[in-house]
Tab-separated table of C-alpha atoms in Angstrom:
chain	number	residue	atom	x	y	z
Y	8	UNK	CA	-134.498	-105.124	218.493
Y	9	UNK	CA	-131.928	-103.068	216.372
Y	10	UNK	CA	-134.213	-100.177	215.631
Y	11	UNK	CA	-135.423	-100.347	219.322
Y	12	UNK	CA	-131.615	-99.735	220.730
Y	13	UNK	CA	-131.195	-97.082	217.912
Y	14	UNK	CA	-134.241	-94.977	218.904
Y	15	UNK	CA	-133.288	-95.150	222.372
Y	16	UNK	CA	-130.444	-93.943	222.105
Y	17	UNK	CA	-131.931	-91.189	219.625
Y	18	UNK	CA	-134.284	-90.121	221.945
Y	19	UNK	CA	-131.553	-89.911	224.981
Y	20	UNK	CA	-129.129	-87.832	222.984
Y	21	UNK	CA	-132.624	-85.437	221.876
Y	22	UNK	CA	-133.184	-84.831	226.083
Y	23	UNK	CA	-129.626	-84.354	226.853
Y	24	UNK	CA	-129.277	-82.110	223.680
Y	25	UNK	CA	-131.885	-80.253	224.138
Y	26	UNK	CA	-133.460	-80.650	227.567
Y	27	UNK	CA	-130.573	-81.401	229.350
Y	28	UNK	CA	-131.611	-84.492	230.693
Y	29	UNK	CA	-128.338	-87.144	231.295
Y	30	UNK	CA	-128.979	-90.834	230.816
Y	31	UNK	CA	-126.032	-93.734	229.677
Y	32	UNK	CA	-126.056	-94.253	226.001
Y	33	UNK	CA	-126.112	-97.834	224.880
Y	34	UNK	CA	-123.032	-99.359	223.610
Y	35	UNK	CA	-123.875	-99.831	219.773
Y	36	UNK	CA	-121.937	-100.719	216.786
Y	37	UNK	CA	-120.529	-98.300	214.198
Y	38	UNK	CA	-123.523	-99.265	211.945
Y	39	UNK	CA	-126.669	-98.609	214.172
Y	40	UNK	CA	-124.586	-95.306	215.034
Y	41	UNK	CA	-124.799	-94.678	211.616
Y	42	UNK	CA	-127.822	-95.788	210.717
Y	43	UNK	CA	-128.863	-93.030	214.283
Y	44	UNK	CA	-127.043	-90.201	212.305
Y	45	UNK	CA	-128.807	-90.779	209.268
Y	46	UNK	CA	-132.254	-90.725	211.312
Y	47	UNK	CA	-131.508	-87.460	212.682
Y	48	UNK	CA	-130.017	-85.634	209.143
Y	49	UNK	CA	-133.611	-87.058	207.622
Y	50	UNK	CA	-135.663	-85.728	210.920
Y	51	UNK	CA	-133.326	-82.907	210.620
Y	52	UNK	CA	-132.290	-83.166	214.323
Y	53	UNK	CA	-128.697	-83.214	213.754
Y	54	UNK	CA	-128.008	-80.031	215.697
Y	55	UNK	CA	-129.651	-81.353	219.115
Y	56	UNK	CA	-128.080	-84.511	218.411
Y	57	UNK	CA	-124.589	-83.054	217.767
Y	58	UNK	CA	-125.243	-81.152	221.184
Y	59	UNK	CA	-125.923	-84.618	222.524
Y	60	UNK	CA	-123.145	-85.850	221.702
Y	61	UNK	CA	-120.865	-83.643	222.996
Y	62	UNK	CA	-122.277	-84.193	226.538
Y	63	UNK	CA	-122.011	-87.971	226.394
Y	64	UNK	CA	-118.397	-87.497	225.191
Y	65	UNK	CA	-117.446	-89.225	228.587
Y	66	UNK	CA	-119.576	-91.851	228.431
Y	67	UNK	CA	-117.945	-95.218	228.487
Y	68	UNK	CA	-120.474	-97.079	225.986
Y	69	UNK	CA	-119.351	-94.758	223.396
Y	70	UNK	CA	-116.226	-93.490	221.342
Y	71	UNK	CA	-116.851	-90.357	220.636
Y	72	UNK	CA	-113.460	-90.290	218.504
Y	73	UNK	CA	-114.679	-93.141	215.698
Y	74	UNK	CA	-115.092	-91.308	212.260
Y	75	UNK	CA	-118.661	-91.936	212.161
Y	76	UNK	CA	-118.955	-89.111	214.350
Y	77	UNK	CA	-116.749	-86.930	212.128
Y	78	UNK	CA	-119.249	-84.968	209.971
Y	79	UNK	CA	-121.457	-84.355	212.666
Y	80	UNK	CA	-119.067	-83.038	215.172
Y	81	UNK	CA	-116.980	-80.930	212.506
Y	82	UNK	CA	-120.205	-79.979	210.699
Y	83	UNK	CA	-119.068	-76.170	209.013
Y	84	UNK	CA	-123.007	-75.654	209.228
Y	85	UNK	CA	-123.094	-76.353	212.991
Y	86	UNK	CA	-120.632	-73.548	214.434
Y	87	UNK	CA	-122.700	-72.440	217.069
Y	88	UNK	CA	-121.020	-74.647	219.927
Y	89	UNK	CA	-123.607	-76.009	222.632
Y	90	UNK	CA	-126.121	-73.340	221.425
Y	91	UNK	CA	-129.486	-74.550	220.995
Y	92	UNK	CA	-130.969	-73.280	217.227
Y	93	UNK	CA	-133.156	-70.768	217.337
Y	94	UNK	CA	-137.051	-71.896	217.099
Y	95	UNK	CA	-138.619	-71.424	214.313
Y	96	UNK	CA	-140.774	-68.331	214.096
Y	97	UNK	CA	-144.460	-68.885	211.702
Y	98	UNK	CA	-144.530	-65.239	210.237
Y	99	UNK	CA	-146.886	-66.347	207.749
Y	100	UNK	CA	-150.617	-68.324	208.492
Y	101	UNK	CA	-150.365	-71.680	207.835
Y	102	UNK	CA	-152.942	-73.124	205.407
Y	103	UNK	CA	-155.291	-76.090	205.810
Y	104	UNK	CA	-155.614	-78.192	202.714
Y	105	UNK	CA	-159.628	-78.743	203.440
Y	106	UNK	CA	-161.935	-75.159	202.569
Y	107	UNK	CA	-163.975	-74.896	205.483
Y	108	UNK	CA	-161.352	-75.673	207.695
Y	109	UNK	CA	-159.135	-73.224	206.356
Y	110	UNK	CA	-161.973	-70.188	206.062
Y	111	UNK	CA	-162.305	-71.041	209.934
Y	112	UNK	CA	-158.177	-70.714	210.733
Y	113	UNK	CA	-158.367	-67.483	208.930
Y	114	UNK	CA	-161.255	-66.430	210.973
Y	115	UNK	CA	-159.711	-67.087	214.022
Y	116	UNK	CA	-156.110	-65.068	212.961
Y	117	UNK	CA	-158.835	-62.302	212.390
Y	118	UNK	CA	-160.590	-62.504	215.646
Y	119	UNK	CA	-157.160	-63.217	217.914
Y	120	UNK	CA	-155.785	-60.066	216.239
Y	121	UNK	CA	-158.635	-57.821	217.308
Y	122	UNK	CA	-158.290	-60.125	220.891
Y	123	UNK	CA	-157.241	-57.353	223.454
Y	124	UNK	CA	-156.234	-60.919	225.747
Y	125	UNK	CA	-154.867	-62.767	222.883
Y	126	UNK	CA	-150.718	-63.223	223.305
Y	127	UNK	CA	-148.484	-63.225	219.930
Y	128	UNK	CA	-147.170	-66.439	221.904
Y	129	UNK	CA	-151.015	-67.939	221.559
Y	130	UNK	CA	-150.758	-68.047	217.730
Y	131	UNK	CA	-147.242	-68.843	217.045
Y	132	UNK	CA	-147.921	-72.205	219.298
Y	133	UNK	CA	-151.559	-72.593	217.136
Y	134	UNK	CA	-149.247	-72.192	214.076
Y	135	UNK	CA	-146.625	-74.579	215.276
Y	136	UNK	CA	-149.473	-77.324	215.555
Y	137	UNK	CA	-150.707	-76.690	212.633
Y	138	UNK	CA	-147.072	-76.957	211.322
Y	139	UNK	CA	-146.505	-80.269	212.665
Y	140	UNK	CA	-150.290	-81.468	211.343
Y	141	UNK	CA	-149.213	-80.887	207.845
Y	142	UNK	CA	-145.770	-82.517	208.166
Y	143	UNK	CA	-147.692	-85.213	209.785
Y	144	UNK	CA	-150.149	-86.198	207.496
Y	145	UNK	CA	-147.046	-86.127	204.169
Y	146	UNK	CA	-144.395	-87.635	205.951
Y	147	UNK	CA	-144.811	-88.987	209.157
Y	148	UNK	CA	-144.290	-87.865	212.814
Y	149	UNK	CA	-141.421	-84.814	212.530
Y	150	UNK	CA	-139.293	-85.050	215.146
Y	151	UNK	CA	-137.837	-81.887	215.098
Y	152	UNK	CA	-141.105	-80.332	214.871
Y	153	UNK	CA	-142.131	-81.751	218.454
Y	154	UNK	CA	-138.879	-81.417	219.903
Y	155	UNK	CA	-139.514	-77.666	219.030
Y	156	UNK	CA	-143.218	-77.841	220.323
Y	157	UNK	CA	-141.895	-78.557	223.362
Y	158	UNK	CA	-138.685	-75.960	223.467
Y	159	UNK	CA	-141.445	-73.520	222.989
Y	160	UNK	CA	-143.883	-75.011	226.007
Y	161	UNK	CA	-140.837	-74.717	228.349
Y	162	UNK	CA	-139.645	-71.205	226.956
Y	163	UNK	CA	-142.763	-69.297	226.142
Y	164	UNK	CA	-145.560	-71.672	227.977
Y	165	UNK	CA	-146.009	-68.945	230.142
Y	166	UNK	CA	-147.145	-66.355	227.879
Y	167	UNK	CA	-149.514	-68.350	226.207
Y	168	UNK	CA	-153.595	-67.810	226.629
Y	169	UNK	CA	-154.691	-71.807	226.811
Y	170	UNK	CA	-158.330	-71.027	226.933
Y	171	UNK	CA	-157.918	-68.968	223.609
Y	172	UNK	CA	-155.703	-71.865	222.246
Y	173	UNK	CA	-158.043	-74.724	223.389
Y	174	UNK	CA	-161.173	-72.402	221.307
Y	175	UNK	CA	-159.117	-72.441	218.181
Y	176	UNK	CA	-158.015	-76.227	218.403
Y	177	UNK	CA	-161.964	-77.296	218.466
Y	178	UNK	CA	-163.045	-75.349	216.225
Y	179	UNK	CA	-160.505	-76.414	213.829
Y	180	UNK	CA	-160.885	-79.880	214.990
Y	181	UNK	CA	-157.785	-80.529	216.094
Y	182	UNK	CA	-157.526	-81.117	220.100
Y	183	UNK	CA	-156.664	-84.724	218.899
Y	184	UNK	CA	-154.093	-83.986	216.869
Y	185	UNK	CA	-152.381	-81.345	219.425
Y	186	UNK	CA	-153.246	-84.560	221.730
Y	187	UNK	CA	-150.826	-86.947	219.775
Y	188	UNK	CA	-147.946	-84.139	219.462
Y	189	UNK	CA	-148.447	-83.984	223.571
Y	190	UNK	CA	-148.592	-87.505	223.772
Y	191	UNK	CA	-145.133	-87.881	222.221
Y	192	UNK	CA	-143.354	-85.102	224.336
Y	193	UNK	CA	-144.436	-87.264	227.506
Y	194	UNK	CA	-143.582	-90.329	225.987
Y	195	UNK	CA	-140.628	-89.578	224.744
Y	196	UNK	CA	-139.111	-86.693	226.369
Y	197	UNK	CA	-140.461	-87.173	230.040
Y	198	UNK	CA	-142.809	-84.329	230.329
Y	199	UNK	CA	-145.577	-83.720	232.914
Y	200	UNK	CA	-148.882	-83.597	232.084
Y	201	UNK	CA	-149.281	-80.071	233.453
Y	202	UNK	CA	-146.660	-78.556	230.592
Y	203	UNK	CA	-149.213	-79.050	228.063
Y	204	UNK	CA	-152.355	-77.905	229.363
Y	205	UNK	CA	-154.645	-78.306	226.139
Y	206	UNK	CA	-153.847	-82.319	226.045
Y	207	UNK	CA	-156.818	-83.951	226.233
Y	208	UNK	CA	-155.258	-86.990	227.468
Y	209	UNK	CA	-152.015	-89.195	226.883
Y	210	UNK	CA	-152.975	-90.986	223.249
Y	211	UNK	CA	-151.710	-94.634	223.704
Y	212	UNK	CA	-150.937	-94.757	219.616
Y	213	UNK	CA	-147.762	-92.256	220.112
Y	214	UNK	CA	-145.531	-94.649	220.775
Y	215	UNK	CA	-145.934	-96.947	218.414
Y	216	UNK	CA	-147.165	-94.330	215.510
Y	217	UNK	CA	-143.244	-92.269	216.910
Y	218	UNK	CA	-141.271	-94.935	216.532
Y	219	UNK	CA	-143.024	-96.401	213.046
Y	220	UNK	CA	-142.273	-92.634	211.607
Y	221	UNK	CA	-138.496	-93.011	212.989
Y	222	UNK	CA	-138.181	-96.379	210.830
Y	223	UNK	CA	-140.106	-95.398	207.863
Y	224	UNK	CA	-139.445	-91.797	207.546
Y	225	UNK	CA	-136.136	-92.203	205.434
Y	226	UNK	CA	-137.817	-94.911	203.088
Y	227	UNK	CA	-140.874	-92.353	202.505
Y	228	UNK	CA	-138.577	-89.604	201.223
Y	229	UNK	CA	-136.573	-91.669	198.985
Y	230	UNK	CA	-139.786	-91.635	196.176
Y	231	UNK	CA	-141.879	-88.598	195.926
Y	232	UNK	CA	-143.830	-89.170	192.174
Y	233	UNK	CA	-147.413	-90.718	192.029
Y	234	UNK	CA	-147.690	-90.770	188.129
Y	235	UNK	CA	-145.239	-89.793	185.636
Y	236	UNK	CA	-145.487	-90.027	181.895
Y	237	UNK	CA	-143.237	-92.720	180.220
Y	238	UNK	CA	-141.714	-92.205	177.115
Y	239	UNK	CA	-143.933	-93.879	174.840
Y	240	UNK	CA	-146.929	-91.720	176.436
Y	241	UNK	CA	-148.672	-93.881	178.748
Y	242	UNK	CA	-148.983	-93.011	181.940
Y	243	UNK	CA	-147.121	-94.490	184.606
Y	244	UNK	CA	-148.356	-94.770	188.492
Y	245	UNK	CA	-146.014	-95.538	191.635
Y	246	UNK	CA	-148.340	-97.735	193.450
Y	247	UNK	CA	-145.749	-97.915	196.363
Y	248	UNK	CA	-145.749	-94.463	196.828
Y	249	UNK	CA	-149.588	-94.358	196.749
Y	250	UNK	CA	-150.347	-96.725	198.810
Y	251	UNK	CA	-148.440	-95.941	201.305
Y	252	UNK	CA	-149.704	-92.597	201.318
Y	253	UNK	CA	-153.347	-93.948	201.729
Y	254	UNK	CA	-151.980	-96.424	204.826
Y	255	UNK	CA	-151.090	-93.252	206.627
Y	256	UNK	CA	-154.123	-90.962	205.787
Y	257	UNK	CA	-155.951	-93.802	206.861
Y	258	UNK	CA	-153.673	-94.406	210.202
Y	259	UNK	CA	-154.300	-90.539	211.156
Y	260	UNK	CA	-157.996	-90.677	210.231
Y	261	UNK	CA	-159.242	-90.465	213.269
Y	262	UNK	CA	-157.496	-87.593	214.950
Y	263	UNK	CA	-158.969	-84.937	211.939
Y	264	UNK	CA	-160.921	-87.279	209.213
Y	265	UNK	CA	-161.885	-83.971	207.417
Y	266	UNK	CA	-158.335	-82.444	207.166
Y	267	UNK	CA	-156.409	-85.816	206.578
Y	268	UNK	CA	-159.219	-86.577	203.781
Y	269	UNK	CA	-158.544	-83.152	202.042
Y	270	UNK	CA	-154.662	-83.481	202.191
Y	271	UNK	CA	-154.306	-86.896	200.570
Y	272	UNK	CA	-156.993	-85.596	197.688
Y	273	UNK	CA	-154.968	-82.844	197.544
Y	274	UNK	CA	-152.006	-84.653	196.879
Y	275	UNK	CA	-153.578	-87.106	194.580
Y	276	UNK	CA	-154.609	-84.233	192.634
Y	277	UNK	CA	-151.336	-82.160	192.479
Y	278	UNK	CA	-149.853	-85.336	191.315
Y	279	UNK	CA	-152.231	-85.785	188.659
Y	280	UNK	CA	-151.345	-82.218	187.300
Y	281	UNK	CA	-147.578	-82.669	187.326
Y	282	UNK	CA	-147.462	-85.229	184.704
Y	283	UNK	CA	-145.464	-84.335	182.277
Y	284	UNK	CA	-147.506	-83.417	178.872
């Protein structure tokens, strides 16, 4: 019930923040406000949710002078007043951890360049999935990587070519994957179906696979070593770490089994080669 009023209450501060969108905040105690703040700095959503903030600073279920609030709202980083960041721009192509998937993306860059109706705002969005993918399958559902997905639907929707987009997501198997990300801006942020045109159809699993991220996310970070050499030479493995890493390849199986299969060999691998010698 705790982390159910604290995600709330994250995910009403994200719309009014960054969509605009004014709802009552819960009343919570200092703690869960805390524990909120510390969601967002991991999720790196601090910005929207500073922005947030200041628009709920009349709301009656919270005190907007407590000291919990202190960092965020006098944040030196964070001098930008009520403006929104700017989005991220994907200069350079994004890599896919599995071969053939990968020889295919850079295919497709090759072909949309020499595209007379392919739009710079077709590839950047491609990218930004892509993007979100990768910080998906490492770490969990990236909040502030959908929350700029859909900035950019709302901003530069207009100038993207779908039917280009829609080509490049099968063929790099991922119209379940851009599915999910969809999913979660409708579940969670109230958009129409009609914003996101290459959603196959609202996945049932973002709720519950959002939220899970939201409550795991900061306990994933804390640990990043698989193996590591202790001092009498024997190798050591963190079986926490690993296993959890398996639970979500396996959870996100099913929306690209060849990518998500490459990415946790990959890391299994990489690991491997960082022990010390």
């Amino acid at each position: 019930m705790t982390n159910y009023i604290i995600n709330n209450n994250l995910f009403r501060l994200l719309r009014s923040g960054v969509f605009n969108d004014e709802e009552p905040l819960e009343p919570m105690s200092a703690f869960k406000w805390k524990r909120l703040l510390q969601i967002a700095d991991v999720h790196n959503v601090t910005d929207y949710v500073r922005i947030g903030l200041q628009h709920h600073k009349d709301d009656p279920n919270i005190n907007i002078a407590h000291p919990v609030f202190d960092e965020v709202l006098n944040s030196a980083n964070l001098s930008a007043g009520n403006n929104l960041p700017e989005l991220p721009v994907f200069d350079e192509q994004p890599k896919m951890m599995n071969f053939f998937l990968n020889f295919r993306l850079k295919r497709i860059i090759k072909e949309e360049n020499n595209n007379p109706d392919s739009t710079p705002e077709t590839m950047q969005l491609l990218y930004m999935i892509i993007h979100n993918m990768n910080q998906t399958l490492n770490r969990g559902i990236s909040l502030k990587g959908i929350v700029d997905l859909g900035r950019f639907l709302r901003s530069e929707g207009d100038r993207v070519n779908f039917i280009s987009l829609e080509t490049s997501l099968n063929k790099l198997g991922m119209r379940k994957m851009a599915s999910l990300q969809g999913s979660i801006l409708t579940t969670f942020f109230h958009f129409d179906r009609d914003e996101i045109p290459y959603m196959l159809k609202e996945d049932a699993a973002a709720q519950k696979l959002t939220q899970r991220s939201l409550t795991h996310t900061a306990a994933d970070t804390a640990e990043n070593w698989h193996f590591r050499m202790r001092t009498n030479g024997m190798v050591e493995n963190n079986s926490k770490v690993f296993r959890r890493n398996l639970r979500r390849s396996i959870r996100y199986m099913r929306y690209n089994p060849f990518e998500t299969t490459s990415n946790f060999l990959n890391n299994f691998a990489k690991s491997l080669s960082e022990i010390e010698e």
